[in-house]
Amino acid sequence: MQEIKKRKTTGQITLFDVARYAGVGTMTVSRALRTPDRVSDKLRQKIQIAVDALGYKPNVAASLLASASANRVIAVITPKIYDHCAQLWLNSLQTHLAKEGYTTLLIESYHYYKLESQMLDALYSHNLEAILLFQVEDESFIKQILQSKIVPILNIGKDYDGLTNMNVGIDDSLAMYMLTEHVIKKGYQHIGLLCANQEYQIFQQRLHGWHKAMLAYHLPTHRVINAAKPANFSTGSELLPDMLLNWPELDALICTTDELACGVLYECQRRHIRVPYQLAVTGFGDNEFSQVSFPALTTVALPYKEIGEYSASLLLDNLKNKKVTHETDLSALAPVVRLRASV
Amino acid sequence: MQEIKKRKTTGQITLFDVARYAGVGTMTVSRALRTPDRVSDKLRQKIQIAVDALGYKPNVAASLLASASANRVIAVITPKIYDHCAQLWLNSLQTHLAKEGYTTLLIESYHYYKLESQMLDALYSHNLEAILLFQVEDESFIKQILQSKIVPILNIGKDYDGLTNMNVGIDDSLAMYMLTEHVIKKGYQHIGLLCANQEYQIFQQRLHGWHKAMLAYHLPTHRVINAAKPANFSTGSELLPDMLLNWPELDALICTTDELACGVLYECQRRHIRVPYQLAVTGFGDNEFSQVSFPALTTVALPYKEIGEYSASLLLDNLKNKKVTHETDLSALAPVVRLRASV
DNA sequence: TAGAAATGTGATAGCGCTATCAAACTTGAT
DNA sequence: ATCAAGTTTGATAGCGCTATCACATTTCTA
């Protein structure tokens, strides 16, 4: 039996207290809690009683330090949690990771502008097993994370030249190409693009997809408003007049988000513009309201749910040290155009 | 000088390595990093060079264990992060806490249904300083958290009989009362209520507020649809026909969320019902789209931004061990009715 | 210039836990 | 009954860090 000495302590109930109460060694208590099958039934029961009686809570910092084991915690960094895409993806990801016992720590990087290193320090203090970046565009920030490369990093979005350990690409450009192609094939000739949030690469990609499709079908690409405003409902309402003023011949308007498109639809109603007869309108993203709106919004859906699932499995495989080259049928991750009443 | 011995280590660069490289004691390195002003400039520079050269990253588990200090991390538990209210509140809260160097750990409790204790274990492993509950309704879950009462707990929402250490109430009932009163004063007589998500207390409170206002003005309270469906756009569109069928005399419809109301507006357009001339419609929450919609939605705004700010200051005061009874002008937290074109 | 006070630095002893290994106790085959 | 092999248990020695105190050094006061 281990020496029973008086220690000055933080007041917390420790393994030692439990061991003394149960009349066993600390190691046996530790085992009873971590690997119960390596302890006899009799002692295990005794120990359980002691744990309950004393209200013992393990000190995970000590456990981590002693075992140098990881924490089953992954961090997700994304600029804007409330984005519809982020919602779908996160929801799917978290569900899958929670099943495997992982806790997800969400960080909205927006709040840590100029506080990045502080935030990272706090992050690393959690003994993370991995970091996921979702549509993080700040390359210097990514590099800063990678510098202190102590855990695997999975990036969702544009691949920064293989900087990250793993990358799951999302092809916004392709999605917009497909959508534009559908509109073109419907016979529209004077197709404009309404792009907000132009400062973000992801919107540049959407613009690029439109541009490419227009060129491919020999259509003019000058009818573009590219604004540095939030891509929300009011911006849509606000910018429609400019579009109509500049290009009265417009017969279709492609918006880079469903919110913009929805704002445009409202403005059309205010101005008695009949959609799609006078003007066809599309969004991007297949948000919840796009199939309920009046008229229902033609849009393109990116498979964020599947991407979330794929991200989770890729990450879990990597953490389990299986092959990192996880071959999956990526066709399941292709964008889907939803043609509705507004085109 | 401290004995330089060979240790078996996890391979990580330790304080000891930095100390040896810089030719100082470990304690000096520790101080140079934690309390730089207690170390001479000369040694501090030397140590900084050693830290950079070796790429030293502190092991926070060890630091926590040795100092028994807290982590500047608070956890927020909420059933649904993507809720508009949660967004506003969280955004405001996080901004204020980030300024004070706190990192916010977001947990969507939905993902941990039946995994609560596992999730809590993971949570506690972070040496949290506090836990915030936002509109958590599962009382047994709250009790479970409180059982292991190791950190202050701040609850936002209904007060569970003083179970939590601190409580910031949000009066949904009052907000709905105010809204209903406005509608009544506009002269509407046949006022119905469309309530979804009836299983949640927060929606019961809204229903209650409507009921109370109707009684106060001697108006009938039977025109209610109380559905166990998600309070979203499509439910609004879907349930409007039932309302109209049951009560053709309806001249105003109050919806328990803006999403429901927006769905109702769309359905009105499909059915050529002129709002507000044939039917007035209101929402609840003042979501972004409610002022852009056509017609713009009359609704009531709860001051989640202010509540977030108040929560942050209350929590910070508590953590700093100032007076916990933080008196604030709570009138700033009162709901605000926004009368718009739809009523 | 001596002595007191303030400041800077390092050796030590844990924080609460687990890896490790040796000791004690089973079990089963001879 | 005996020994080999398996199983269960506990004492020990750290994990990497910081609180603490003692000692060394500097600065200030009389």
XYZ file of C-alpha atoms (C1' of nucleotides) in Angstrom:
746
model
C 0.000 0.000 0.000
C 1.126 3.390 -1.008
C 2.241 5.839 1.639
C -0.590 8.017 2.897
C 0.856 11.455 3.174
C -0.701 14.820 3.641
C -0.432 16.940 0.532
C -1.320 20.498 -0.022
C -3.779 20.397 -2.838
C -6.111 22.608 -4.816
C -9.023 21.266 -2.813
C -10.137 19.129 -5.673
C -11.013 15.491 -5.072
C -8.169 13.491 -6.577
C -7.567 9.928 -7.592
C -5.634 9.628 -4.396
C -8.678 10.484 -2.305
C -10.744 7.925 -4.144
C -8.028 5.313 -3.717
C -7.795 5.902 0.015
C -11.571 5.792 0.393
C -11.787 2.537 -1.518
C -8.726 1.118 0.199
C -6.806 0.510 -3.015
C -3.858 2.020 -4.890
C -4.221 5.056 -7.151
C -3.240 3.001 -10.145
C -6.113 0.639 -9.621
C -8.517 3.545 -9.529
C -7.013 4.968 -12.687
C -7.425 1.613 -14.390
C -10.932 1.120 -13.074
C -11.901 4.351 -14.816
C -9.891 4.074 -18.032
C -9.709 0.345 -18.691
C -12.356 -1.235 -16.450
C -11.823 -4.737 -17.827
C -8.371 -4.862 -16.333
C -9.717 -4.557 -12.816
C -11.558 -7.251 -10.882
C -15.291 -6.834 -10.430
C -14.969 -6.557 -6.685
C -12.541 -3.657 -6.687
C -14.266 -1.980 -9.578
C -17.490 -1.851 -7.598
C -15.751 -0.576 -4.496
C -14.096 2.121 -6.556
C -17.346 3.107 -8.237
C -18.889 3.593 -4.822
C -15.962 5.738 -3.747
C -16.144 7.811 -6.937
C -19.851 8.441 -6.428
C -19.491 9.127 -2.731
C -16.730 11.674 -3.192
C -18.033 13.134 -6.443
C -14.708 12.608 -8.117
C -14.106 14.439 -11.418
C -10.916 13.546 -13.281
C -8.472 16.349 -13.917
C -7.990 16.098 -17.621
C -4.998 18.407 -17.671
C -3.144 15.979 -15.437
C -4.298 13.022 -17.455
C -3.167 14.623 -20.682
C 0.163 15.525 -19.200
C 0.804 12.074 -17.829
C -0.290 10.117 -20.848
C 0.596 12.600 -23.582
C -2.587 11.441 -25.247
C -4.925 13.530 -27.342
C -8.166 15.034 -26.356
C -10.771 14.007 -28.924
C -11.326 17.626 -29.697
C -11.111 19.190 -33.122
C -11.347 22.880 -33.892
C -13.272 24.354 -36.773
C -12.274 27.818 -37.904
C -14.576 29.637 -40.260
C -15.040 33.323 -40.932
C -18.806 33.300 -40.556
C -20.706 30.580 -38.769
C -24.085 31.895 -39.786
C -23.537 31.357 -43.433
C -25.981 28.918 -44.964
C -23.172 26.830 -46.454
C -21.318 26.710 -43.180
C -24.501 25.612 -41.432
C -25.109 22.672 -43.697
C -21.526 21.594 -43.672
C -21.002 21.992 -39.942
C -24.185 20.236 -39.116
C -23.224 17.214 -41.119
C -19.628 17.270 -39.917
C -20.494 17.586 -36.252
C -23.001 14.798 -36.399
C -20.417 12.432 -37.789
C -17.631 13.496 -35.472
C -19.855 13.418 -32.384
C -20.598 9.764 -33.131
C -16.898 9.015 -32.833
C -16.683 10.867 -29.563
C -15.156 14.048 -30.900
C -16.148 17.419 -29.575
C -16.096 20.264 -32.031
C -14.779 23.606 -30.997
C -16.117 26.348 -33.246
C -14.166 29.501 -33.806
C -15.537 32.379 -35.787
C -12.313 33.902 -37.011
C -14.062 37.191 -37.674
C -14.014 37.883 -33.945
C -10.284 37.429 -33.757
C -9.190 39.879 -36.362
C -5.819 41.137 -35.175
C -6.065 38.681 -32.303
C -5.171 35.655 -34.347
C -2.123 34.581 -32.422
C -3.933 34.980 -29.130
C -6.746 32.876 -30.457
C -4.330 30.252 -31.723
C -2.592 30.067 -28.363
C -5.932 29.492 -26.718
C -6.710 26.883 -29.329
C -3.523 24.954 -28.930
C -4.054 24.858 -25.206
C -6.849 22.399 -25.840
C -4.573 19.646 -27.052
C -6.493 19.555 -30.278
C -6.285 16.571 -32.515
C -6.901 18.519 -35.679
C -7.891 21.857 -37.126
C -10.468 22.297 -39.857
C -10.570 25.462 -41.893
C -13.827 26.190 -43.677
C -13.675 28.802 -46.398
C -10.943 30.696 -44.623
C -9.477 33.075 -47.166
C -6.813 34.870 -45.192
C -3.690 33.230 -46.516
C -1.367 34.829 -43.990
C -3.547 33.468 -41.232
C -3.411 29.983 -42.701
C 0.346 30.235 -42.935
C 0.510 31.293 -39.315
C -1.478 28.251 -38.312
C 0.677 26.005 -40.421
C 3.880 27.390 -38.965
C 3.055 25.844 -35.668
C 2.242 22.625 -37.434
C 1.478 20.428 -34.522
C -1.773 18.832 -35.638
C -3.238 17.791 -38.970
C -5.052 20.553 -40.806
C -7.933 19.974 -43.180
C -8.932 22.826 -45.426
C -12.361 23.087 -46.997
C -12.364 25.476 -49.899
C -9.727 26.675 -52.281
C -6.489 24.734 -52.054
C -3.679 27.045 -51.037
C -0.996 25.367 -53.109
C -0.955 22.314 -50.913
C -0.143 24.332 -47.823
C -2.559 22.321 -45.742
C -2.235 18.638 -45.002
C -5.587 17.786 -46.533
C -7.877 19.707 -48.795
C -11.485 19.265 -49.812
C -12.209 21.522 -52.734
C -15.544 23.122 -53.436
C -16.007 24.206 -57.000
C -18.127 27.351 -56.873
C -16.970 28.267 -60.343
C -18.270 25.008 -61.796
C -21.560 25.382 -59.941
C -22.084 28.843 -61.390
C -21.057 27.616 -64.829
C -23.714 24.913 -64.666
C -26.368 27.335 -63.496
C -25.538 29.889 -66.174
C -25.556 27.199 -68.819
C -29.080 26.193 -67.772
C -30.240 29.771 -68.055
C -28.621 30.153 -71.461
C -30.200 26.948 -72.692
C -33.590 28.305 -71.639
C -33.055 30.858 -74.364
C -32.191 33.999 -72.449
C -29.880 36.346 -74.342
C -29.252 39.383 -72.166
C -27.971 37.815 -69.014
C -26.572 39.978 -66.225
C -24.669 39.110 -63.082
C -25.235 40.668 -59.688
C -22.241 39.997 -57.461
C -21.838 41.312 -53.934
C -19.054 40.704 -51.468
C -16.668 40.988 -54.386
C -13.716 41.119 -52.033
C -14.080 37.427 -51.251
C -12.455 34.876 -53.491
C -15.459 32.649 -53.296
C -17.533 35.315 -55.025
C -14.802 35.892 -57.547
C -15.034 32.214 -58.368
C -18.771 32.455 -58.887
C -18.263 35.456 -61.129
C -15.639 33.529 -63.017
C -18.013 30.596 -63.589
C -20.619 32.925 -65.072
C -18.018 34.593 -67.253
C -16.742 31.306 -68.555
C -20.225 30.044 -69.420
C -21.124 33.283 -71.193
C -17.938 33.108 -73.247
C -18.512 29.455 -74.045
C -21.864 30.363 -75.577
C -20.585 33.515 -77.276
C -22.686 35.829 -75.154
C -21.583 39.279 -73.978
C -20.080 39.512 -70.501
C -20.333 43.219 -69.775
C -23.578 43.232 -67.760
C -22.049 42.885 -64.329
C -22.410 44.768 -61.081
C -19.654 43.746 -58.742
C -20.261 45.434 -55.407
C -18.348 45.457 -52.136
C -21.530 45.142 -50.105
C -22.861 42.307 -47.992
C -24.604 39.684 -50.105
C -27.941 40.002 -48.337
C -31.595 40.740 -49.066
C -31.346 44.519 -48.941
C -28.346 44.671 -51.248
C -30.370 42.702 -53.785
C -33.279 45.128 -53.568
C -30.921 48.055 -53.690
C -28.877 47.061 -56.710
C -31.667 45.918 -59.011
C -32.496 49.486 -60.132
C -28.883 50.052 -61.189
C -28.906 46.902 -63.261
C -32.154 47.907 -65.004
C -30.954 51.424 -65.592
C -27.659 50.337 -67.136
C -29.068 47.493 -69.193
C -32.780 47.917 -69.912
C -32.588 45.020 -72.326
C -31.794 42.593 -69.466
C -33.927 39.461 -69.643
C -32.180 37.351 -66.988
C -30.302 38.206 -63.835
C -28.025 35.776 -62.086
C -27.269 36.624 -58.469
C -24.308 35.238 -56.582
C -26.388 34.304 -53.543
C -29.986 33.358 -52.859
C -30.294 36.301 -50.485
C -29.434 38.754 -53.229
C -31.867 37.022 -55.548
C -34.600 37.106 -52.967
C -34.067 40.823 -52.466
C -34.263 41.238 -56.225
C -37.546 39.289 -56.313
C -39.041 41.565 -53.668
C -37.944 44.629 -55.602
C -39.459 43.177 -58.764
C -42.767 42.886 -56.957
C -42.564 46.456 -55.748
C -41.903 47.558 -59.358
C -44.468 45.183 -60.865
C -41.864 43.400 -62.904
C -43.200 39.964 -63.689
C -40.725 37.162 -63.008
C -39.744 35.261 -65.099
C -41.716 36.778 -68.013
C -40.044 40.160 -67.991
C -36.976 39.153 -66.031
C -35.679 35.747 -65.035
C -33.860 35.603 -61.718
C -31.561 33.005 -60.183
C -29.789 32.681 -56.886
C -26.912 30.540 -55.694
C -26.909 28.159 -52.757
C -30.391 26.652 -52.573
C -31.213 28.198 -49.218
C -34.304 27.141 -47.412
C -36.450 30.017 -48.648
C -35.585 29.588 -52.306
C -38.147 26.875 -52.899
C -40.879 28.649 -50.931
C -40.374 32.131 -52.310
C -42.790 33.571 -54.831
C -41.896 32.836 -57.475
C -39.712 29.909 -56.391
C -36.075 30.615 -57.043
C -33.976 28.826 -59.607
C -30.662 28.192 -57.945
C -27.760 25.784 -57.665
C -27.148 23.574 -54.650
C -23.703 22.635 -53.478
C -23.639 19.335 -51.619
C -22.453 20.692 -48.298
C -24.021 17.869 -46.379
C -22.030 15.348 -48.374
C -18.919 17.493 -48.142
C -19.344 17.535 -44.376
C -19.623 13.790 -44.305
C -16.642 13.449 -46.582
C -14.607 15.876 -44.480
C -15.413 13.887 -41.362
C -14.420 10.565 -42.869
C -11.259 12.005 -44.379
C -10.296 13.460 -41.040
C -11.117 10.354 -39.054
C -9.123 8.178 -41.457
C -6.212 10.514 -41.102
C -6.394 10.509 -37.319
C -6.565 6.745 -37.240
C -3.411 6.736 -39.370
C -5.000 4.782 -42.132
C -4.128 5.726 -45.659
C -4.539 9.446 -46.054
C -5.298 9.120 -49.736
C -8.953 8.504 -49.210
C -10.504 7.686 -52.569
C -14.160 8.487 -52.707
C -16.698 8.810 -55.453
C -16.422 12.544 -55.798
C -19.303 12.674 -58.259
C -21.552 12.639 -55.205
C -20.080 16.041 -54.391
C -21.091 17.674 -57.697
C -23.305 20.780 -57.680
C -26.978 20.346 -58.578
C -28.981 22.986 -60.433
C -32.560 23.428 -59.266
C -34.690 24.964 -62.001
C -37.736 26.611 -60.536
C -40.463 29.102 -61.450
C -38.249 32.172 -61.551
C -36.458 31.256 -64.788
C 22.677 26.081 -12.277
C 20.228 23.280 -12.318
C 21.437 19.777 -13.066
C 21.363 18.942 -16.750
C 20.042 15.431 -16.952
C 18.821 13.335 -19.811
C 15.082 12.770 -19.627
C 12.864 10.588 -21.660
C 10.345 12.937 -23.138
C 7.530 13.048 -25.624
C 9.826 14.680 -28.119
C 8.214 18.040 -27.545
C 10.429 21.056 -27.006
C 10.134 21.890 -23.320
C 10.915 24.803 -21.100
C 13.938 22.842 -20.037
C 15.294 22.766 -23.579
C 14.807 26.493 -23.937
C 16.464 27.094 -20.584
C 19.492 25.029 -21.509
C 19.779 26.724 -24.906
C 19.599 30.165 -23.321
C 21.861 29.165 -20.445
C 19.355 30.048 -17.717
C 17.083 28.233 -15.282
C 13.681 26.914 -16.272
C 12.008 29.267 -13.862
C 13.492 32.264 -15.603
C 12.142 31.054 -18.916
C 8.741 30.489 -17.382
C 8.795 33.999 -15.994
C 10.072 35.510 -19.211
C 7.005 34.131 -20.956
C 4.349 34.690 -18.283
C 5.512 37.802 -16.461
C 8.137 39.385 -18.709
C 8.549 42.446 -16.526
C 10.040 40.348 -13.765
C 12.976 39.323 -15.916
C 15.876 41.529 -16.925
C 15.975 42.749 -20.499
C 19.171 40.879 -21.206
C 17.880 37.476 -20.219
C 14.510 38.112 -21.750
C 16.101 38.737 -25.129
C 18.305 35.663 -24.839
C 15.269 33.589 -23.973
C 13.249 35.014 -26.846
C 16.007 33.985 -29.218
C 16.022 30.490 -27.751
C 12.238 30.236 -27.995
C 12.288 31.268 -31.637
C 15.247 29.073 -32.489
C 13.724 25.966 -30.962
C 10.130 26.745 -31.908
C 8.983 26.292 -28.372
C 5.228 25.894 -27.757
C 4.103 25.846 -24.143
C 2.274 22.753 -22.973
C -0.825 24.234 -21.514
C -1.913 21.024 -19.831
C 1.246 21.167 -17.745
C 0.840 24.835 -17.083
C -2.735 24.373 -15.943
C -1.765 21.486 -13.740
C 1.076 23.329 -12.108
C -0.689 26.607 -11.560
C -4.261 25.396 -11.137
C -5.182 28.529 -13.035
C -8.038 28.950 -15.437
C -7.934 28.977 -19.127
C -9.734 32.101 -20.339
C -12.172 29.868 -22.116
C -15.913 29.946 -21.678
C -18.346 27.482 -23.182
C -21.649 28.424 -24.734
C -24.242 25.701 -24.966
C -27.261 26.314 -27.136
C -29.612 23.916 -28.866
C -29.402 25.581 -32.257
C -26.593 27.882 -33.276
C -28.225 28.913 -36.518
C -31.167 30.526 -34.891
C -31.433 34.211 -35.653
C -31.657 35.122 -31.971
C -28.648 32.996 -31.129
C -26.711 34.660 -33.940
C -27.330 38.156 -32.706
C -26.669 37.282 -29.111
C -23.568 35.219 -29.762
C -22.104 37.769 -32.077
C -22.404 40.471 -29.494
C -21.245 38.244 -26.659
C -18.209 36.923 -28.466
C -17.094 40.353 -29.535
C -17.094 41.543 -25.947
C -15.465 38.436 -24.517
C -12.807 38.306 -27.224
C -11.737 41.808 -26.229
C -11.004 40.530 -22.734
C -8.995 37.653 -24.119
C -11.626 34.989 -23.727
C -12.109 32.292 -26.290
C -15.614 31.041 -26.777
C -16.273 27.387 -27.230
C -19.586 26.789 -28.953
C -21.513 23.617 -28.348
C -24.679 22.820 -30.215
C -26.379 20.593 -27.681
C -28.554 19.109 -30.398
C -25.599 17.046 -31.549
C -25.101 15.585 -28.129
C -28.513 14.226 -27.502
C -27.936 11.124 -25.340
C -24.267 12.025 -25.304
C -24.584 14.763 -22.761
C -22.278 13.361 -20.139
C -19.653 12.574 -22.730
C -19.916 16.094 -24.020
C -19.685 17.509 -20.535
C -16.588 15.476 -19.775
C -14.998 16.836 -22.899
C -16.064 20.304 -21.869
C -14.686 20.117 -18.392
C -11.384 18.924 -19.748
C -10.895 22.437 -21.048
C -10.601 23.991 -17.622
C -13.425 26.308 -18.486
C -13.965 29.468 -16.528
C -17.690 29.514 -17.052
C -20.574 27.963 -18.900
C -23.266 29.945 -20.653
C -26.572 28.346 -21.499
C -28.594 30.044 -24.209
C -32.232 29.038 -24.418
C -31.488 25.535 -23.245
C -34.802 24.019 -22.284
C -33.835 20.548 -21.165
C -34.092 20.878 -17.423
C -32.546 17.494 -16.670
C -29.561 18.496 -18.743
C -29.196 21.746 -16.842
C -29.380 19.865 -13.573
C -26.700 17.495 -14.769
C -24.445 20.411 -15.535
C -25.144 21.980 -12.208
C -24.413 18.782 -10.326
C -20.794 19.062 -11.285
C -20.865 22.660 -10.235
C -17.283 23.570 -10.753
C -17.616 26.826 -12.671
C -20.102 29.691 -12.704
C -23.086 29.126 -14.934
C -24.983 31.912 -16.642
C -28.354 31.062 -18.108
C -29.981 33.132 -20.817
C -33.689 32.466 -21.050
C -36.257 31.242 -18.625
C -35.031 31.118 -15.052
C -35.137 27.568 -13.758
C -36.059 28.476 -10.229
C -32.681 29.933 -9.508
C -30.874 26.726 -10.384
C -28.161 28.572 -12.226
C -25.755 31.008 -10.641
C -26.810 33.878 -12.843
C -29.783 34.372 -15.073
C -30.596 36.847 -17.796
C -34.276 36.624 -18.596
C -35.762 37.212 -22.005
C -39.426 38.017 -21.981
C -40.875 36.517 -25.137
C -44.302 36.652 -23.605
C -44.084 40.400 -23.075
C -42.743 40.935 -26.574
C -45.670 39.063 -28.080
C -48.088 40.938 -25.834
C -46.741 44.238 -27.096
C -46.950 43.138 -30.704
C -50.487 41.846 -30.332
C -51.529 45.029 -28.604
C -50.240 47.071 -31.531
C -52.230 44.954 -33.951
C -55.360 45.270 -31.827
C -54.955 49.032 -31.598
C -54.775 49.167 -35.374
C -58.392 48.015 -35.272
C -58.159 44.371 -36.294
C -60.851 42.206 -34.744
C -60.368 38.657 -35.971
C -56.835 37.980 -35.004
C -55.372 34.493 -35.339
C -52.125 33.005 -34.125
C -49.906 30.678 -36.103
C -47.551 28.858 -33.761
C -45.057 26.211 -34.821
C -42.502 24.338 -32.755
C -45.125 24.170 -30.041
C -43.017 21.700 -28.079
C -40.598 24.446 -27.094
C -41.297 26.572 -24.067
C -40.166 29.670 -25.860
C -43.016 29.258 -28.327
C -45.425 28.530 -25.525
C -44.410 31.851 -24.025
C -45.114 33.655 -27.277
C -48.484 31.982 -27.487
C -49.129 33.006 -23.928
C -48.304 36.631 -24.668
C -50.796 36.677 -27.538
C -53.425 35.020 -25.411
C -52.945 37.510 -22.612
C -53.235 40.504 -24.911
C -56.361 39.136 -26.574
C -57.980 38.574 -23.188
C -56.965 42.005 -22.003
C -58.856 43.542 -24.938
C -61.800 41.138 -24.679
C -61.103 39.496 -27.993
C -61.703 35.817 -28.743
C -58.701 33.499 -28.405
C -59.827 30.452 -30.323
C -58.177 31.162 -33.668
C -54.931 29.305 -33.053
C -52.987 26.698 -34.947
C -50.361 25.232 -32.698
C -48.261 22.828 -34.742
C -45.360 20.573 -33.900
C -43.505 21.504 -37.071
C -40.345 23.502 -37.624
C -41.002 27.235 -37.557
C -39.725 27.865 -41.072
C -40.827 29.335 -44.381
C -42.500 26.235 -45.734
C -44.503 25.611 -42.578
C -45.875 29.153 -42.911
C -46.930 28.570 -46.516
C -48.327 25.204 -45.609
C -50.451 26.230 -42.641
C -52.019 29.404 -44.048
C -54.727 27.456 -45.970
C -55.807 25.715 -42.752
C -56.136 29.038 -40.972
C -58.233 30.513 -43.790
C -60.398 27.424 -44.036
C -61.123 27.339 -40.317
C -61.643 31.052 -39.870
C -62.612 32.804 -43.126
C -63.321 35.951 -41.167
C -59.624 36.279 -40.194
C -58.330 39.815 -40.742
C -54.955 39.542 -39.016
C -52.531 36.681 -38.514
C -49.781 36.777 -35.966
C -46.981 34.290 -36.549
C -44.569 33.189 -33.855
C -41.521 33.678 -36.074
C -40.589 35.861 -39.019
C -39.910 32.753 -41.075
C -43.466 31.541 -40.623
C -44.761 35.007 -41.468
C -42.614 35.210 -44.553
C -43.923 31.844 -45.725
C -47.431 33.152 -45.115
C -46.686 36.279 -47.187
C -45.500 34.142 -50.096
C -48.605 32.011 -49.888
C -50.744 35.153 -49.832
C -49.128 36.240 -53.075
C -49.778 32.863 -54.655
C -53.420 33.161 -53.600
C -53.711 36.842 -54.543
C -54.567 37.816 -50.994
C -53.685 41.464 -50.565
C -51.639 42.173 -47.416
C -52.554 44.029 -45.259
C -55.911 44.979 -46.863
C -57.456 41.530 -46.794
C -55.141 40.039 -44.195
C -52.606 41.668 -41.933
C -49.548 39.567 -41.105
C -46.902 39.862 -38.411
C -43.793 37.935 -37.557
C -41.639 37.734 -34.464
C -37.938 38.414 -34.201
C -37.153 41.164 -36.724
C -34.973 38.995 -38.909
C -32.984 40.556 -41.668
C -35.508 39.853 -44.401
C -38.481 41.265 -42.539
C -37.792 44.840 -43.555
C -36.997 43.981 -47.164
C -39.859 41.577 -47.797
C -42.827 42.638 -49.875
C -44.761 43.867 -48.098
C -42.368 44.643 -45.268
C -43.150 42.604 -42.195
C -44.479 44.043 -38.972
C -42.611 42.296 -36.217
C -41.138 42.654 -32.771
C -37.416 42.873 -32.092
C -35.832 41.497 -28.974
C -32.641 43.288 -28.067
C -30.329 40.311 -28.401
C -27.368 42.490 -29.125
C -27.865 44.321 -25.849
C -28.558 41.082 -24.039
C -25.289 39.715 -25.401
C -23.453 42.757 -24.150
C -25.181 42.524 -20.795
C -24.422 38.809 -20.521
C -20.768 39.487 -21.239
C -20.468 42.217 -18.649
C -22.355 40.214 -16.061
C -20.087 37.266 -16.631
C -16.894 39.283 -16.628
C -17.881 41.017 -13.411
C -18.577 37.671 -11.846
C -15.262 36.227 -12.974
C -13.404 39.217 -11.656
C -15.135 38.646 -8.324
C -16.678 42.030 -8.242
C -20.192 42.311 -6.978
C -22.325 39.767 -8.754
C -25.430 41.884 -8.341
C -24.811 43.881 -11.445
C -27.449 46.595 -11.642
C -28.084 47.787 -15.127
C -30.751 49.836 -16.801
C -32.824 46.907 -17.948
C -35.165 49.160 -19.894
C -32.551 48.999 -22.637
C -33.385 45.318 -22.883
C -37.089 45.828 -23.589
C -38.631 44.465 -26.799
C -39.323 46.898 -29.641
C -42.265 46.563 -31.994
C -41.578 47.453 -35.625
C -44.766 48.388 -37.416
C -44.355 47.974 -41.153
C -46.438 47.698 -44.307
C -47.918 44.294 -43.585
C -50.268 45.479 -40.832
C 30.552 53.418 2.803
C 27.711 50.363 5.371
C 23.416 48.525 5.716
C 18.608 48.142 4.237
C 15.499 47.506 0.670
C 14.351 46.132 -3.755
C 15.062 43.375 -7.527
C 16.559 39.295 -10.305
C 17.488 34.373 -10.579
C 17.535 29.327 -9.742
C 16.961 24.786 -7.148
C 13.392 22.397 -5.313
C 9.048 20.321 -4.726
C 5.039 19.270 -6.209
C 0.198 19.818 -9.418
C -2.975 14.952 -10.505
C -2.408 11.642 -13.356
C -0.557 7.278 -15.993
C 3.427 4.052 -17.981
C 6.054 0.779 -16.246
C 7.535 -2.937 -13.956
C 7.835 -5.897 -10.067
C 5.264 -8.396 -6.727
C 1.283 -11.043 -5.355
C -2.177 -13.870 -6.460
C -4.762 -17.137 -9.646
C -5.298 -20.865 -12.594
C -4.305 -25.208 -14.865
C -1.323 -28.892 -16.381
C 1.717 -32.226 -14.953
C 1.843 -31.057 -4.716
C 4.625 -28.437 -8.043
C 5.780 -25.286 -11.404
C 4.759 -22.431 -15.569
C 1.752 -19.156 -17.384
C -1.686 -15.907 -16.869
C -3.982 -12.326 -14.245
C -4.477 -8.587 -10.916
C -2.525 -5.027 -8.073
C 0.511 -1.284 -6.240
C 4.913 1.514 -5.572
C 7.551 4.306 -8.200
C 8.952 7.710 -11.362
C 8.055 10.954 -14.128
C 4.814 14.124 -17.832
C 6.090 19.846 -18.383
C 5.148 23.364 -15.859
C 4.916 26.981 -11.873
C 4.733 28.435 -6.578
C 7.822 29.085 -3.358
C 11.626 30.248 -1.037
C 16.510 31.041 -0.646
C 20.228 33.142 -2.431
C 22.650 36.605 -5.485
C 22.758 40.979 -7.288
C 21.597 45.745 -7.742
C 19.802 50.144 -6.061
C 18.753 53.286 -2.573
C 19.123 55.573 2.035
C 21.487 57.387 5.998
